[in-house]
Amino acid sequence: GQQVMQIPQYQHVQEGEDFTTYCNSSTTLSNIQWYKQRPGGHPVFLIQLVKSGEVKKQKRLTFQFGEAKKNSSLHITATQTTDVGTYFCAGGGSQGNLIFGKGTKLSVKP
Amino acid sequence: DSGVTQTPKHLITATGQRVTLRCSPRSGDLSVYWYQQSLDQGLQFLIQYYNGEERAKGNILERFSAQQFPDLHSELNLSSLELGDSALYFCASSDSPMASGEQYFGPGTRLTVT
């Protein structure tokens, strides 16, 4: 079935460093969504990208959707301790469901 | 608070047993999704209901079933439980039948099978 691969699985950074997580699909996605799950919490929607090559920014977070709509990235500039958590991408599949990547767990050392 | 409620928060049961997890979607949302989150498996999509009808099916085992009632709340039934079914089960809701809108997740039910 359709899969969305996400790398890296873990990322440890010093506060102030940048962070990037990548998602790749073997098939074209109708859209890509990003979620953040804090430790002990539930996934919370961050953003959705729909158009080929789309770039969206939310303060220190930059989201990109690839030209072929098969990959996406989330970049955080100057990480803070509040950025700690697991970041999931989720691609729109052919059945109309969301296919989640396994997530990137971010830890930030103060 | 996402507006999605799930009960119970925790459930401990023995192998071979059957349990029911309950979810109430956000007011106005017609779609309910069920996900299983195990330690190394991320979020596995199980099943989606839209306005009472099954809309999409993921990697849901035959021992698992779900339904959505006329008041739009949903239940996930897990039977003949195995140790490997221990996981966090999330319910999410959205106002769209397609995976093209924001999904609001509930707090989850942590199931432990002993």
Tab-separated table of C-alpha atoms in Angstrom:
chain	number	residue	atom	x	y	z
A	1	GLY	CA	0.000	0.000	0.000
A	2	GLN	CA	0.894	3.648	-0.030
A	3	GLN	CA	3.584	4.691	2.394
A	4	VAL	CA	5.074	7.950	3.548
A	5	MET	CA	8.664	7.743	4.730
A	6	GLN	CA	9.919	10.318	7.184
A	7	ILE	CA	13.509	11.021	8.205
A	8	PRO	CA	15.273	11.329	10.499
A	9	GLN	CA	13.577	9.250	13.190
A	10	TYR	CA	15.301	11.232	15.948
A	11	GLN	CA	17.056	14.585	16.047
A	12	HIS	CA	18.876	16.076	18.992
A	13	VAL	CA	19.813	19.744	18.700
A	14	GLN	CA	21.239	22.484	20.845
A	15	GLU	CA	18.834	25.326	21.484
A	16	GLY	CA	19.297	27.904	18.745
A	17	GLU	CA	20.249	25.373	16.067
A	18	ASP	CA	18.070	24.724	13.045
A	19	PHE	CA	16.089	21.525	12.477
A	20	THR	CA	14.657	19.900	9.359
A	21	THR	CA	12.520	16.807	8.858
A	22	TYR	CA	11.736	15.288	5.472
A	23	CYS	CA	8.863	13.260	4.068
A	24	ASN	CA	8.891	11.175	0.915
A	25	SER	CA	6.203	9.245	-0.882
A	26	SER	CA	6.537	6.880	-3.838
A	27	THR	CA	3.210	8.103	-5.169
A	28	THR	CA	1.756	11.538	-5.792
A	29	LEU	CA	-0.065	12.972	-2.819
A	30	SER	CA	-3.213	15.066	-3.030
A	31	ASN	CA	-2.023	17.156	-0.105
A	32	ILE	CA	0.407	17.062	2.814
A	33	GLN	CA	-0.363	17.924	6.388
A	34	TRP	CA	1.976	18.404	9.333
A	35	TYR	CA	1.174	17.624	12.943
A	36	LYS	CA	3.051	18.093	16.206
A	37	GLN	CA	2.686	15.780	19.176
A	38	ARG	CA	4.111	16.945	22.479
A	39	PRO	CA	5.316	14.252	24.907
A	40	GLY	CA	2.262	12.641	26.491
A	41	GLY	CA	-0.087	14.577	24.241
A	42	HIS	CA	-2.076	14.087	21.091
A	43	PRO	CA	-1.241	15.185	17.528
A	44	VAL	CA	-2.096	18.801	16.800
A	45	PHE	CA	-2.540	20.112	13.284
A	46	LEU	CA	0.084	22.607	12.142
A	47	ILE	CA	-0.554	23.217	8.449
A	48	GLN	CA	-1.741	21.807	5.130
A	49	LEU	CA	-0.081	22.221	1.737
A	50	VAL	CA	-1.985	21.463	-1.436
A	51	LYS	CA	-0.248	23.057	-4.419
A	52	SER	CA	2.862	21.812	-6.168
A	53	GLY	CA	5.927	23.748	-4.969
A	54	GLU	CA	3.971	25.467	-2.210
A	55	VAL	CA	5.875	27.105	0.626
A	56	LYS	CA	4.236	28.330	3.813
A	57	LYS	CA	5.706	29.970	6.877
A	58	GLN	CA	4.542	30.120	10.463
A	59	LYS	CA	6.940	32.278	12.470
A	60	ARG	CA	10.107	30.119	12.728
A	61	LEU	CA	8.567	27.159	10.868
A	62	THR	CA	8.834	26.799	7.074
A	63	PHE	CA	6.898	24.104	5.227
A	64	GLN	CA	7.514	23.029	1.633
A	65	PHE	CA	5.650	20.750	-0.754
A	66	GLY	CA	7.697	19.365	-3.615
A	67	GLU	CA	7.080	20.123	-7.279
A	68	ALA	CA	6.046	16.533	-7.958
A	69	LYS	CA	3.872	16.456	-4.817
A	70	LYS	CA	5.814	13.450	-3.575
A	71	ASN	CA	7.928	15.062	-0.871
A	72	SER	CA	7.743	17.699	1.800
A	73	SER	CA	9.882	19.255	4.476
A	74	LEU	CA	9.499	21.141	7.717
A	75	HIS	CA	12.300	23.461	8.758
A	76	ILE	CA	12.525	25.130	12.159
A	77	THR	CA	14.887	28.069	12.503
A	78	ALA	CA	16.633	28.684	15.817
A	79	THR	CA	14.944	25.935	17.815
A	80	GLN	CA	13.591	26.613	21.281
A	81	THR	CA	12.816	24.187	24.107
A	82	THR	CA	9.119	24.657	23.353
A	83	ASP	CA	9.705	22.982	19.961
A	84	VAL	CA	10.276	19.620	21.652
A	85	GLY	CA	7.966	16.867	20.421
A	86	THR	CA	7.356	14.531	17.528
A	87	TYR	CA	6.588	16.024	14.133
A	88	PHE	CA	4.469	13.947	11.771
A	89	CYS	CA	3.786	14.479	8.119
A	90	ALA	CA	0.634	12.995	6.659
A	91	GLY	CA	-0.066	12.644	2.973
A	92	GLY	CA	-3.441	12.475	1.299
A	93	GLY	CA	-3.786	9.001	-0.162
A	94	SER	CA	-5.773	7.646	-3.083
A	95	GLN	CA	-8.519	6.336	-0.793
A	96	GLY	CA	-9.125	9.768	0.654
A	97	ASN	CA	-7.407	8.898	3.912
A	98	LEU	CA	-4.286	10.364	5.485
A	99	ILE	CA	-1.093	8.310	5.478
A	100	PHE	CA	1.108	9.277	8.382
A	101	GLY	CA	4.868	9.077	8.435
A	102	LYS	CA	6.471	7.536	11.519
A	103	GLY	CA	7.461	10.957	12.793
A	104	THR	CA	10.653	12.731	13.778
A	105	LYS	CA	11.228	13.057	17.492
A	106	LEU	CA	12.942	16.349	18.261
A	107	SER	CA	14.776	16.995	21.491
A	108	VAL	CA	16.281	20.388	22.265
A	109	LYS	CA	19.090	20.846	24.748
A	110	PRO	CA	18.992	24.211	26.519
B	1	ASP	CA	-8.740	21.238	24.052
B	2	SER	CA	-9.610	19.893	20.582
B	3	GLY	CA	-13.284	19.317	21.340
B	4	VAL	CA	-12.935	15.582	20.688
B	5	THR	CA	-13.556	13.379	23.699
B	6	GLN	CA	-12.476	9.798	24.216
B	7	THR	CA	-13.316	7.364	26.981
B	8	PRO	CA	-11.871	5.672	28.848
B	9	LYS	CA	-8.441	7.300	29.217
B	10	HIS	CA	-6.820	4.074	30.337
B	11	LEU	CA	-7.849	0.468	29.974
B	12	ILE	CA	-6.086	-2.588	31.334
B	13	THR	CA	-7.381	-5.981	30.316
B	14	ALA	CA	-6.265	-9.542	29.754
B	15	THR	CA	-5.485	-11.420	26.571
B	16	GLY	CA	-8.530	-12.887	24.890
B	17	GLN	CA	-10.866	-10.207	26.215
B	18	ARG	CA	-12.973	-7.681	24.322
B	19	VAL	CA	-13.084	-3.935	24.890
B	20	THR	CA	-14.952	-0.956	23.478
B	21	LEU	CA	-13.420	2.470	23.034
B	22	ARG	CA	-15.678	5.451	22.631
B	23	CYS	CA	-15.237	8.730	20.801
B	24	SER	CA	-17.366	11.857	20.509
B	25	PRO	CA	-16.340	14.117	17.628
B	26	ARG	CA	-16.092	17.886	17.662
B	27	SER	CA	-19.467	19.568	17.339
B	28	GLY	CA	-20.445	19.729	13.688
B	29	ASP	CA	-17.838	17.248	12.437
B	30	LEU	CA	-19.252	14.341	10.461
B	31	SER	CA	-16.027	12.376	9.944
B	32	VAL	CA	-14.476	10.197	12.613
B	33	TYR	CA	-11.101	8.508	12.189
B	34	TRP	CA	-9.481	5.863	14.368
B	35	TYR	CA	-5.701	5.508	14.696
B	36	GLN	CA	-3.436	3.139	16.575
B	37	GLN	CA	-0.122	4.463	17.898
B	38	SER	CA	2.459	1.928	19.006
B	39	LEU	CA	5.960	2.784	20.131
B	40	ASP	CA	7.831	2.352	16.875
B	41	GLN	CA	4.971	2.369	14.391
B	42	GLY	CA	3.852	5.951	14.352
B	43	LEU	CA	0.183	6.576	13.678
B	44	GLN	CA	-1.530	3.704	11.895
B	45	PHE	CA	-4.830	4.602	10.270
B	46	LEU	CA	-7.493	2.040	11.113
B	47	ILE	CA	-10.818	3.229	9.756
B	48	GLN	CA	-12.907	6.287	8.897
B	49	TYR	CA	-16.640	6.896	9.154
B	50	TYR	CA	-18.487	9.768	7.586
B	51	ASN	CA	-22.028	10.532	8.704
B	52	GLY	CA	-22.615	6.964	9.812
B	53	GLU	CA	-21.114	5.222	6.792
B	54	GLU	CA	-17.726	3.561	6.492
B	55	ARG	CA	-15.623	5.837	4.273
B	56	ALA	CA	-12.125	4.402	4.234
B	57	LYS	CA	-10.348	1.422	5.681
B	58	GLY	CA	-6.718	1.130	6.662
B	59	ASN	CA	-4.744	-1.605	8.359
B	60	ILE	CA	-7.560	-2.699	10.625
B	61	LEU	CA	-7.466	-6.275	11.871
B	62	GLU	CA	-10.485	-8.536	11.437
B	63	ARG	CA	-10.682	-8.762	15.249
B	64	PHE	CA	-11.361	-5.017	15.294
B	65	SER	CA	-14.574	-3.340	14.228
B	66	ALA	CA	-16.062	0.101	14.470
B	67	GLN	CA	-19.292	1.942	13.929
B	68	GLN	CA	-20.634	5.466	13.967
B	69	PHE	CA	-24.029	6.091	15.503
B	70	PRO	CA	-26.766	8.545	14.440
B	71	ASP	CA	-25.585	11.041	17.056
B	72	LEU	CA	-22.156	10.795	15.326
B	73	HIS	CA	-20.274	9.298	18.239
B	74	SER	CA	-18.173	6.305	17.312
B	75	GLU	CA	-17.056	3.122	18.991
B	76	LEU	CA	-14.064	0.927	18.250
B	77	ASN	CA	-14.445	-2.681	19.327
B	78	LEU	CA	-11.341	-4.781	19.876
B	79	SER	CA	-11.824	-8.494	20.472
B	80	SER	CA	-9.670	-11.558	21.192
B	81	LEU	CA	-7.071	-9.155	22.463
B	82	GLU	CA	-3.388	-9.986	22.146
B	83	LEU	CA	-0.368	-8.502	23.889
B	84	GLY	CA	0.558	-6.738	20.659
B	85	ASP	CA	-2.682	-4.769	20.724
B	86	SER	CA	-1.330	-2.711	23.617
B	87	ALA	CA	-1.122	0.818	22.228
B	88	LEU	CA	-2.528	4.302	22.323
B	89	TYR	CA	-5.741	4.569	20.311
B	90	PHE	CA	-6.655	7.991	18.989
B	91	CYS	CA	-9.872	9.191	17.543
B	92	ALA	CA	-9.885	12.251	15.301
B	93	SER	CA	-12.677	14.184	13.655
B	94	SER	CA	-13.035	16.569	10.754
B	95	ASP	CA	-15.810	18.260	8.815
B	96	SER	CA	-14.715	16.729	5.509
B	97	PRO	CA	-15.310	13.253	4.077
B	98	MET	CA	-11.901	13.457	2.423
B	99	ALA	CA	-8.460	13.702	3.993
B	100	SER	CA	-8.211	17.285	2.819
B	101	GLY	CA	-8.921	19.118	5.990
B	102	GLU	CA	-7.575	19.537	9.441
B	103	GLN	CA	-8.144	16.592	11.745
B	104	TYR	CA	-8.759	17.242	15.412
B	105	PHE	CA	-7.416	14.528	17.679
B	106	GLY	CA	-8.823	13.415	20.991
B	107	PRO	CA	-6.637	12.739	24.038
B	108	GLY	CA	-6.473	9.025	23.273
B	109	THR	CA	-7.186	5.785	25.118
B	110	ARG	CA	-4.186	3.887	26.395
B	111	LEU	CA	-4.868	0.157	26.174
B	112	THR	CA	-2.693	-2.283	28.059
B	113	VAL	CA	-3.203	-5.988	27.435
B	114	THR	CA	-1.627	-8.270	30.042
